[in-house]
């Protein structure tokens, strides 16, 4: 595999392939890692994915929860309000609110995890051209040591909104420019408390100013709309002048700038995510306004979806499995584009609140061709839904979590008051049974509450933590037929 682009999407895909033992090269045209805060919100569903990747605790250690939003009024008063809906963790949803981690810290943690798996990023490597045939992709890459040619089975474009891969394929990127140009900058600033996200002139589309303390750093992120045309002074003096004028506070001082950008907000979605052996992930496939913190999360979840499928096909699964990547992920991106755009309209009116809809816990793949068709379950969990967590106890009394059973690269089959002897014996399939005489006990009722299973039913979870099938004991044989659709060497194969 050749992955072009080492942002959050490219790194997620690399980690997914690395932990499955799939050979790849991850190239990045920048000479060194990106150093801006840009995508700083990690939503609860992404936190679950980072737990699976083994780094969620590291991210909490380097970041922090969102502060309150503090509105500064013209008369000198300030009012505080919660910007995000904070929920206490539950057994089914262990992460209740977004985590703030500047993107450069998130990516640093991901590179560290990738290094633990024996891989790294080839910085200063720029994709110049590529072509494909029935067996693979041939790419020309400019490296610090000169031009090189790389042969790969697949090429994945994770190279951002101006994607060279997408443009080379001639894939249209329809959508619209949203008529908003903004500055985002990471600065060292004094004169404001770091316990709040400070908002000035919230209802003005010309003088609005947002100053957010970046968790895990001594920086503030400056956000402000600017005119659609003309040069913007992004120096420390220029940003200091903007902050003074818009806040009305002479005591707020900008001392230095570590990163700054002026950009047009867009909402665009690629016509397709695949051309033969070449795929698009992340911003190469969709670009969002920053409202709601959906861009980075949707991007990494693209890669999380594609990674296990590429690995499966490399191991012998039918190539048709790769068709389900666009089938499942493109509708999600379309939905998130609509949400981000609505939140941008709200922000223009001074409403910066965020609800459950940004947390991505309710997104799923019902209707996907990877779902084993079953009858309607009347509000109970169905194929295509996110697989919830649950508290369990081992037969010896030890505390267990369902996510611990799902964690890793395998498929998982869980029976509720079911006969283990009837489960298919397959390499790559982990089988567990929950019941009063089984190895796991649902003593608190969390499992049956989250899944709604009745005695004798089985739930099959995919490697990415989504339900593939729910079947009754009498239908357990249908899982053998389902396995046949994904048959490959050493994986999901009758033992």
Coordinates of C-alpha atoms in Angstrom, one line a residue:
X1 CA 0.0 0.0 0.0
X2 CA 1.0 3.6 -0.6
X3 CA -0.6 6.2 1.6
X4 CA -0.2 9.8 0.4
X5 CA -0.6 12.3 3.3
X6 CA 0.3 11.9 7.0
X7 CA -2.4 13.8 8.7
X8 CA -5.0 12.2 11.0
X9 CA -6.6 10.2 8.2
X10 CA -3.3 8.9 6.8
X11 CA -2.0 8.0 10.3
X12 CA -5.1 6.2 11.3
X13 CA -4.9 4.1 8.1
X14 CA -1.3 3.4 8.7
X15 CA -1.9 2.2 12.3
X16 CA -4.8 0.0 11.1
X17 CA -2.6 -1.6 8.4
X18 CA 0.4 -1.9 10.8
X19 CA -1.4 -3.7 13.5
X20 CA -2.7 -6.2 10.9
X21 CA 0.8 -6.8 9.5
X22 CA 0.1 -5.3 6.0
X23 CA 3.1 -3.7 4.3
X24 CA 2.7 0.0 3.3
X25 CA 4.6 3.2 2.9
X26 CA 3.3 6.5 4.3
X27 CA 4.6 9.5 2.5
X28 CA 4.1 13.2 3.3
X29 CA 5.3 16.1 1.1
X30 CA 5.9 18.4 4.1
X31 CA 9.5 18.2 5.3
X32 CA 8.3 18.0 8.9
X33 CA 5.1 17.4 10.9
X34 CA 2.3 19.9 10.7
X35 CA 2.4 22.2 13.7
X36 CA -1.0 23.9 13.8
X37 CA -4.0 23.3 16.1
X38 CA -6.5 23.2 13.3
X39 CA -8.8 20.2 14.1
X40 CA -8.8 20.2 17.9
X41 CA -12.0 18.4 18.9
X42 CA -12.1 14.7 19.3
X43 CA -15.7 13.5 19.5
X44 CA -16.8 10.6 21.8
X45 CA -17.1 8.1 18.9
X46 CA -13.5 8.9 17.8
X47 CA -12.4 8.5 21.4
X48 CA -13.8 5.0 21.3
X49 CA -11.7 4.4 18.1
X50 CA -8.6 5.8 19.7
X51 CA -9.2 3.4 22.7
X52 CA -9.2 0.5 20.2
X53 CA -6.0 1.9 18.7
X54 CA -4.4 1.9 22.2
X55 CA -3.9 5.7 22.6
X56 CA -7.0 7.2 24.1
X57 CA -5.5 7.7 27.6
X58 CA -2.4 9.4 26.0
X59 CA -4.7 11.8 24.3
X60 CA -6.5 12.6 27.5
X61 CA -3.1 13.1 29.1
X62 CA -1.9 15.7 26.5
X63 CA -5.3 17.4 26.1
X64 CA -8.3 18.3 28.2
X65 CA -12.1 18.8 28.2
X66 CA -13.6 21.9 26.6
X67 CA -13.9 25.0 28.8
X68 CA -17.0 27.0 29.2
X69 CA -17.9 29.6 26.6
X70 CA -17.5 33.1 28.0
X71 CA -19.4 35.9 26.2
X72 CA -17.9 39.4 26.7
X73 CA -20.6 42.1 26.4
X74 CA -20.2 45.7 25.4
X75 CA -21.1 46.9 28.9
X76 CA -18.2 44.9 30.4
X77 CA -20.3 42.0 31.8
X78 CA -19.4 38.4 31.1
X79 CA -21.7 35.4 31.0
X80 CA -20.6 31.8 30.9
X81 CA -22.4 28.9 29.2
X82 CA -21.6 25.4 28.3
X83 CA -20.5 25.1 24.7
X84 CA -20.8 21.4 24.5
X85 CA -23.4 19.0 25.9
X86 CA -21.6 17.3 28.7
X87 CA -22.9 13.9 29.7
X88 CA -21.7 11.5 32.4
X89 CA -20.2 8.4 30.9
X90 CA -22.6 5.4 30.9
X91 CA -21.9 1.7 30.6
X92 CA -23.0 1.8 26.9
X93 CA -21.2 5.1 26.1
X94 CA -18.0 5.4 28.1
X95 CA -17.1 8.8 26.7
X96 CA -19.6 11.6 27.3
X97 CA -18.1 14.7 25.8
X98 CA -15.6 16.0 23.3
X99 CA -11.9 16.1 24.1
X100 CA -9.8 19.1 23.1
X101 CA -6.4 18.2 21.7
X102 CA -4.6 20.5 19.2
X103 CA -4.1 18.6 16.0
X104 CA -0.4 18.7 16.2
X105 CA -0.5 16.9 19.5
X106 CA -3.0 14.3 18.3
X107 CA -0.8 13.5 15.3
X108 CA 2.3 13.3 17.5
X109 CA 0.6 10.7 19.7
X110 CA -0.4 8.8 16.5
X111 CA 3.1 8.8 15.1
X112 CA 4.3 7.5 18.4
X113 CA 1.8 4.6 18.2
X114 CA 2.9 4.0 14.6
X115 CA 6.5 3.8 15.7
X116 CA 5.6 1.2 18.4
X117 CA 4.2 -0.9 15.6
X118 CA 7.5 -0.6 13.7
X119 CA 6.6 2.1 11.1
X120 CA 7.1 5.8 10.5
X121 CA 6.3 8.7 8.1
X122 CA 8.5 9.4 5.1
X123 CA 8.6 13.2 5.3
X124 CA 9.7 15.3 2.3
X125 CA 8.3 12.8 -0.1
X126 CA 5.9 14.3 -2.7
X127 CA 3.8 12.3 -5.0
X128 CA 4.5 13.5 -8.6
X129 CA 2.5 11.2 -10.8
X130 CA 0.9 7.7 -10.7
X131 CA -0.7 5.2 -13.0
X132 CA -2.6 2.0 -12.4
X133 CA -3.2 -1.3 -14.1
X134 CA -5.1 -4.5 -13.2
X135 CA -2.4 -5.5 -10.6
X136 CA -1.4 -2.3 -8.9
X137 CA -0.3 1.3 -9.0
X138 CA 3.0 2.7 -10.1
X139 CA 3.9 6.1 -8.5
X140 CA 6.7 8.6 -9.0
X141 CA 7.8 10.3 -5.8
X142 CA 10.2 13.2 -5.2
X143 CA 12.3 12.3 -2.2
X144 CA 15.2 14.2 -0.4
X145 CA 17.6 11.9 -2.2
X146 CA 16.0 12.3 -5.7
X147 CA 13.1 10.9 -7.6
X148 CA 12.0 7.3 -6.9
X149 CA 9.4 4.9 -8.3
X150 CA 7.1 2.9 -6.0
X151 CA 5.0 0.0 -6.9
X152 CA 2.0 -0.7 -4.7
X153 CA -1.1 -2.8 -4.7
X154 CA -3.3 0.2 -3.8
X155 CA -2.8 4.0 -3.5
X156 CA -4.8 5.9 -0.9
X157 CA -5.0 9.7 -1.2
X158 CA -5.1 11.2 2.3
X159 CA -3.6 14.5 0.9
X160 CA -6.1 17.1 2.0
X161 CA -8.7 19.4 0.4
X162 CA -6.5 20.3 -2.5
X163 CA -5.7 16.6 -3.0
X164 CA -3.3 15.9 -5.9
X165 CA -4.6 12.3 -6.0
X166 CA -8.2 13.4 -6.5
X167 CA -7.3 16.0 -9.1
X168 CA -5.1 13.5 -11.0
X169 CA -8.1 11.1 -11.1
X170 CA -10.4 13.9 -12.5
X171 CA -12.9 13.3 -9.7
X172 CA -15.2 16.2 -9.3
X173 CA -15.4 18.0 -5.9
X174 CA -18.8 19.7 -6.0
X175 CA -20.2 21.9 -3.3
X176 CA -19.9 25.5 -2.4
X177 CA -17.8 28.2 -1.0
X178 CA -19.8 29.4 2.1
X179 CA -19.0 33.1 1.8
X180 CA -16.9 33.1 4.9
X181 CA -13.2 33.8 5.1
X182 CA -11.6 33.4 8.5
X183 CA -8.3 33.6 10.3
X184 CA -7.2 30.8 12.6
X185 CA -3.9 31.2 14.5
X186 CA -2.1 29.7 17.5
X187 CA -0.6 32.5 19.6
X188 CA 1.1 33.1 22.9
X189 CA -1.3 35.6 24.6
X190 CA -1.6 37.3 28.0
X191 CA -4.4 39.2 29.6
X192 CA -7.1 36.5 29.6
X193 CA -7.9 33.6 31.9
X194 CA -7.4 30.1 30.5
X195 CA -10.5 28.7 32.1
X196 CA -12.9 29.8 29.3
X197 CA -13.3 30.1 25.6
X198 CA -13.6 33.8 25.2
X199 CA -16.2 35.2 22.7
X200 CA -16.5 38.9 21.6
X201 CA -19.1 40.4 19.3
X202 CA -20.7 37.1 18.8
X203 CA -23.6 38.3 16.5
X204 CA -21.3 40.3 14.2
X205 CA -20.2 38.6 11.0
X206 CA -17.4 41.2 10.6
X207 CA -16.0 41.8 14.1
X208 CA -16.5 38.5 15.8
X209 CA -13.5 37.2 17.8
X210 CA -12.9 33.9 19.5
X211 CA -10.0 33.2 21.8
X212 CA -9.7 29.6 22.9
X213 CA -7.1 28.3 25.3
X214 CA -5.6 25.2 23.7
X215 CA -5.5 22.4 26.3
X216 CA -2.1 20.8 26.8
X217 CA -0.2 24.0 25.6
X218 CA 0.4 27.6 26.6
X219 CA -1.3 28.7 23.4
X220 CA -4.6 30.4 22.5
X221 CA -6.3 29.7 19.2
X222 CA -7.5 32.9 17.6
X223 CA -10.6 32.6 15.3
X224 CA -12.0 35.6 13.5
X225 CA -13.9 36.3 10.2
X226 CA -12.0 38.6 7.8
X227 CA -12.9 40.2 4.5
X228 CA -13.3 37.9 1.5
X229 CA -10.6 39.7 -0.4
X230 CA -7.3 41.3 0.5
X231 CA -4.1 40.5 2.4
X232 CA -4.4 39.7 6.1
X233 CA -1.5 40.5 8.5
X234 CA -0.8 37.3 10.3
X235 CA 2.2 38.5 12.2
X236 CA 2.1 39.0 16.0
X237 CA 1.7 42.7 15.5
X238 CA -1.1 42.3 13.0
X239 CA -3.0 39.8 15.1
X240 CA -2.5 41.9 18.2
X241 CA -4.0 44.8 16.5
X242 CA -7.1 42.7 15.4
X243 CA -7.5 41.4 19.0
X244 CA -7.3 44.9 20.5
X245 CA -9.8 46.4 18.1
X246 CA -12.3 43.6 18.3
X247 CA -12.1 42.9 22.0
X248 CA -11.7 46.5 23.2
X249 CA -9.1 45.3 25.7
X250 CA -5.8 47.0 25.6
X251 CA -4.4 44.6 28.2
X252 CA -4.8 41.5 25.9
X253 CA -1.4 41.2 24.3
X254 CA -0.2 38.8 21.5
X255 CA 3.5 38.0 22.1
X256 CA 4.2 35.4 19.3
X257 CA 2.5 33.3 16.6
X258 CA 3.4 29.7 16.1
X259 CA 1.0 29.0 13.2
X260 CA -1.6 31.1 11.3
X261 CA -3.8 30.7 8.3
X262 CA -6.5 32.7 6.5
X263 CA -8.9 30.4 4.6
X264 CA -12.2 30.3 2.8
X265 CA -14.8 28.0 4.3
X266 CA -16.1 25.3 2.0
X267 CA -18.5 22.4 2.0
X268 CA -17.6 19.9 -0.7
X269 CA -18.0 16.2 -1.3
X270 CA -16.2 14.1 -3.9
X271 CA -18.4 12.5 -6.5
X272 CA -16.8 9.2 -5.7
X273 CA -14.2 7.8 -3.3
X274 CA -12.6 5.2 -5.5
X275 CA -11.1 4.9 -9.0
X276 CA -9.9 1.3 -9.5
X277 CA -7.0 0.8 -7.1
X278 CA -7.0 4.3 -5.8
X279 CA -9.0 5.6 -2.8
X280 CA -9.7 8.9 -1.2
X281 CA -10.0 9.4 2.5
X282 CA -10.5 12.4 4.8
X283 CA -10.3 16.0 3.4
X284 CA -9.4 14.6 0.0
X285 CA -12.9 13.3 -0.1
X286 CA -14.8 16.0 1.8
X287 CA -14.1 19.4 3.3
X288 CA -16.2 20.9 6.1
X289 CA -16.5 24.3 7.8
X290 CA -14.9 23.9 11.3
X291 CA -18.1 24.4 13.2
X292 CA -19.0 21.3 15.3
X293 CA -15.6 19.7 15.0
X294 CA -16.6 17.1 12.4
X295 CA -13.7 17.3 9.9
X296 CA -10.9 15.5 11.7
X297 CA -13.3 12.9 13.2
X298 CA -15.0 12.1 9.9
X299 CA -11.6 11.8 8.3
X300 CA -10.1 9.4 10.7
X301 CA -13.3 7.3 10.7
X302 CA -13.0 7.0 6.9
X303 CA -9.6 5.5 7.4
X304 CA -10.8 3.2 10.3
X305 CA -13.5 1.9 7.9
X306 CA -11.2 1.4 4.9
X307 CA -8.2 0.0 6.9
X308 CA -9.7 -3.4 7.9
X309 CA -11.2 -3.9 4.5
X310 CA -7.9 -3.3 2.7
X311 CA -6.2 -5.7 5.1
X312 CA -9.0 -8.3 4.5
X313 CA -8.6 -8.1 0.7
X314 CA -4.9 -8.3 1.0
X315 CA -5.4 -11.5 2.9
X316 CA -7.6 -13.0 0.3
X317 CA -11.1 -11.6 0.8
X318 CA -13.1 -10.7 -2.3
X319 CA -12.2 -7.3 -3.8
X320 CA -15.9 -6.4 -3.7
X321 CA -15.5 -5.8 0.0
X322 CA -13.7 -2.5 -1.0
X323 CA -16.9 -1.3 -2.7
X324 CA -18.5 -1.0 0.7
X325 CA -16.1 1.8 1.8
X326 CA -17.8 4.4 -0.4
X327 CA -21.2 2.8 0.2
X328 CA -20.8 3.3 3.9
X329 CA -18.7 6.4 4.3
X330 CA -19.9 8.8 1.6
X331 CA -23.5 9.2 3.1
X332 CA -21.9 9.9 6.5
X333 CA -19.7 12.7 5.1
X334 CA -22.8 14.2 3.3
X335 CA -24.7 14.2 6.6
X336 CA -21.8 15.8 8.5
X337 CA -21.4 18.5 5.8
X338 CA -25.0 19.4 6.4
X339 CA -24.6 19.5 10.1
X340 CA -21.4 21.6 10.0
X341 CA -23.1 24.1 7.6
X342 CA -26.1 24.4 9.9
X343 CA -23.9 25.0 12.9
X344 CA -22.0 27.7 10.9
X345 CA -25.3 29.4 10.3
X346 CA -26.1 29.2 14.0
X347 CA -22.7 30.6 14.9
X348 CA -23.4 33.6 12.7
X349 CA -26.3 34.4 15.0
X350 CA -24.2 34.0 18.1
X351 CA -25.3 30.4 19.0
X352 CA -22.3 28.2 19.5
X353 CA -24.0 25.4 21.4
X354 CA -23.2 21.8 20.4
X355 CA -25.4 18.8 21.1
X356 CA -25.3 15.1 20.8
X357 CA -25.5 15.3 17.0
X358 CA -21.8 16.3 16.8
X359 CA -20.6 13.3 18.9
X360 CA -21.1 10.8 16.1
X361 CA -22.3 8.0 18.4
X362 CA -25.5 7.6 16.5
X363 CA -24.0 7.2 13.1
X364 CA -24.0 3.8 11.6
X365 CA -24.4 1.7 8.4
X366 CA -27.9 0.3 8.5
X367 CA -28.7 -0.7 4.9
X368 CA -25.1 -1.5 4.1
X369 CA -24.5 -4.5 1.9
X370 CA -22.4 -5.8 4.8
X371 CA -25.4 -6.1 7.0
X372 CA -26.9 -9.6 7.3
X373 CA -30.6 -8.9 6.7
X374 CA -32.9 -9.7 9.6
X375 CA -36.4 -8.8 10.6
X376 CA -37.2 -5.5 12.2
X377 CA -36.2 -5.6 15.8
X378 CA -38.5 -2.8 17.1
X379 CA -36.1 -0.4 18.6
X380 CA -33.5 -3.1 19.6
X381 CA -30.0 -3.1 18.2
X382 CA -29.7 -3.9 14.5
X383 CA -27.1 -4.7 11.9
X384 CA -25.2 -1.5 11.0
X385 CA -25.5 0.1 14.4
X386 CA -22.5 1.0 16.6
X387 CA -21.8 -1.8 19.0
X388 CA -22.3 -0.3 22.5
X389 CA -20.0 -1.0 25.5
X390 CA -21.3 -2.8 28.6
X391 CA -20.1 -3.8 32.1
X392 CA -19.7 -7.5 32.5
X393 CA -18.2 -9.9 35.1
X394 CA -16.1 -12.9 34.4
X395 CA -17.2 -16.3 35.8
X396 CA -14.5 -15.7 38.5
X397 CA -16.0 -12.4 39.5
X398 CA -13.5 -10.1 37.7
X399 CA -14.8 -6.9 36.2
X400 CA -14.9 -6.9 32.4
X401 CA -16.0 -4.5 29.6
X402 CA -17.5 -5.5 26.4
X403 CA -15.1 -3.1 24.6
X404 CA -12.2 -5.2 25.9
X405 CA -13.7 -8.2 24.0
X406 CA -14.1 -6.1 20.8
X407 CA -10.7 -4.4 20.9
X408 CA -8.3 -5.5 18.2
X409 CA -8.4 -6.6 14.6
X410 CA -10.8 -9.6 14.8
X411 CA -14.5 -10.2 14.3
X412 CA -16.4 -11.0 17.5
X413 CA -19.5 -13.2 18.0
X414 CA -21.4 -12.9 21.3
X415 CA -24.1 -15.3 22.4
X416 CA -26.7 -14.4 25.0
X417 CA -27.9 -17.4 27.0
X418 CA -26.7 -19.4 24.0
X419 CA -25.1 -22.7 23.2
X420 CA -21.4 -22.1 22.5
X421 CA -21.2 -25.5 20.8
X422 CA -23.4 -24.3 17.9
X423 CA -21.2 -21.3 17.1
X424 CA -19.1 -21.4 13.9
X425 CA -15.5 -22.4 14.5
X426 CA -13.6 -19.9 12.4
X427 CA -10.0 -18.6 12.5
X428 CA -10.1 -14.9 13.2
X429 CA -13.5 -15.1 15.0
X430 CA -13.5 -14.6 18.8
X431 CA -16.6 -16.2 20.4
X432 CA -18.0 -15.3 23.8
X433 CA -21.1 -16.3 25.7
X434 CA -23.0 -14.3 28.3
X435 CA -25.2 -16.1 30.7
X436 CA -25.6 -17.4 34.3
X437 CA -23.5 -20.5 33.6
X438 CA -21.2 -19.0 30.9
X439 CA -17.8 -17.4 31.1
X440 CA -19.3 -13.9 31.2
X441 CA -22.2 -12.6 33.4
X442 CA -24.5 -9.6 32.8
X443 CA -24.9 -9.0 36.5
X444 CA -25.9 -5.3 36.1
X445 CA -28.1 -5.9 33.1
X446 CA -26.0 -3.5 31.0
X447 CA -25.6 -5.9 28.1
X448 CA -29.3 -6.7 27.7
X449 CA -30.2 -3.1 28.1
X450 CA -27.8 -1.9 25.4
X451 CA -28.4 -4.8 22.9
X452 CA -31.9 -5.9 23.6
X453 CA -31.0 -9.6 23.0
X454 CA -33.2 -12.4 24.1
X455 CA -32.1 -15.9 25.2
X456 CA -30.5 -17.8 22.3
X457 CA -29.6 -14.8 20.2
X458 CA -26.2 -14.0 18.8
X459 CA -24.6 -10.6 17.8
X460 CA -21.7 -10.5 15.3
X461 CA -19.5 -7.4 15.6
X462 CA -17.2 -6.3 12.8
X463 CA -13.5 -5.4 13.4
X464 CA -14.5 -1.7 13.4
X465 CA -17.0 -2.0 16.2
X466 CA -20.3 -2.1 14.2
X467 CA -22.9 -4.8 14.3
X468 CA -22.9 -7.0 11.2
X469 CA -25.7 -9.4 12.2
X470 CA -28.1 -10.4 15.0
X471 CA -29.5 -13.9 14.7
X472 CA -31.5 -16.3 16.7
X473 CA -30.1 -19.7 17.7
X474 CA -32.1 -21.4 15.0
X475 CA -30.5 -19.1 12.4
X476 CA -26.9 -19.5 13.5
X477 CA -26.2 -21.4 10.3
X478 CA -26.7 -18.1 8.3
X479 CA -23.4 -16.9 9.8
X480 CA -21.6 -19.6 7.9
X481 CA -23.1 -18.3 4.7
X482 CA -22.2 -14.7 5.7
X483 CA -18.6 -15.9 6.4
X484 CA -18.5 -17.3 2.9
X485 CA -18.9 -13.8 1.4
X486 CA -15.8 -12.7 3.3
X487 CA -13.7 -15.9 3.0
X488 CA -10.0 -15.4 3.0
X489 CA -6.8 -17.1 4.0
X490 CA -6.3 -17.4 7.8
X491 CA -9.2 -15.1 8.6
X492 CA -12.9 -15.8 9.1
X493 CA -12.3 -19.3 7.7
X494 CA -13.9 -22.5 8.9
X495 CA -11.3 -24.2 11.2

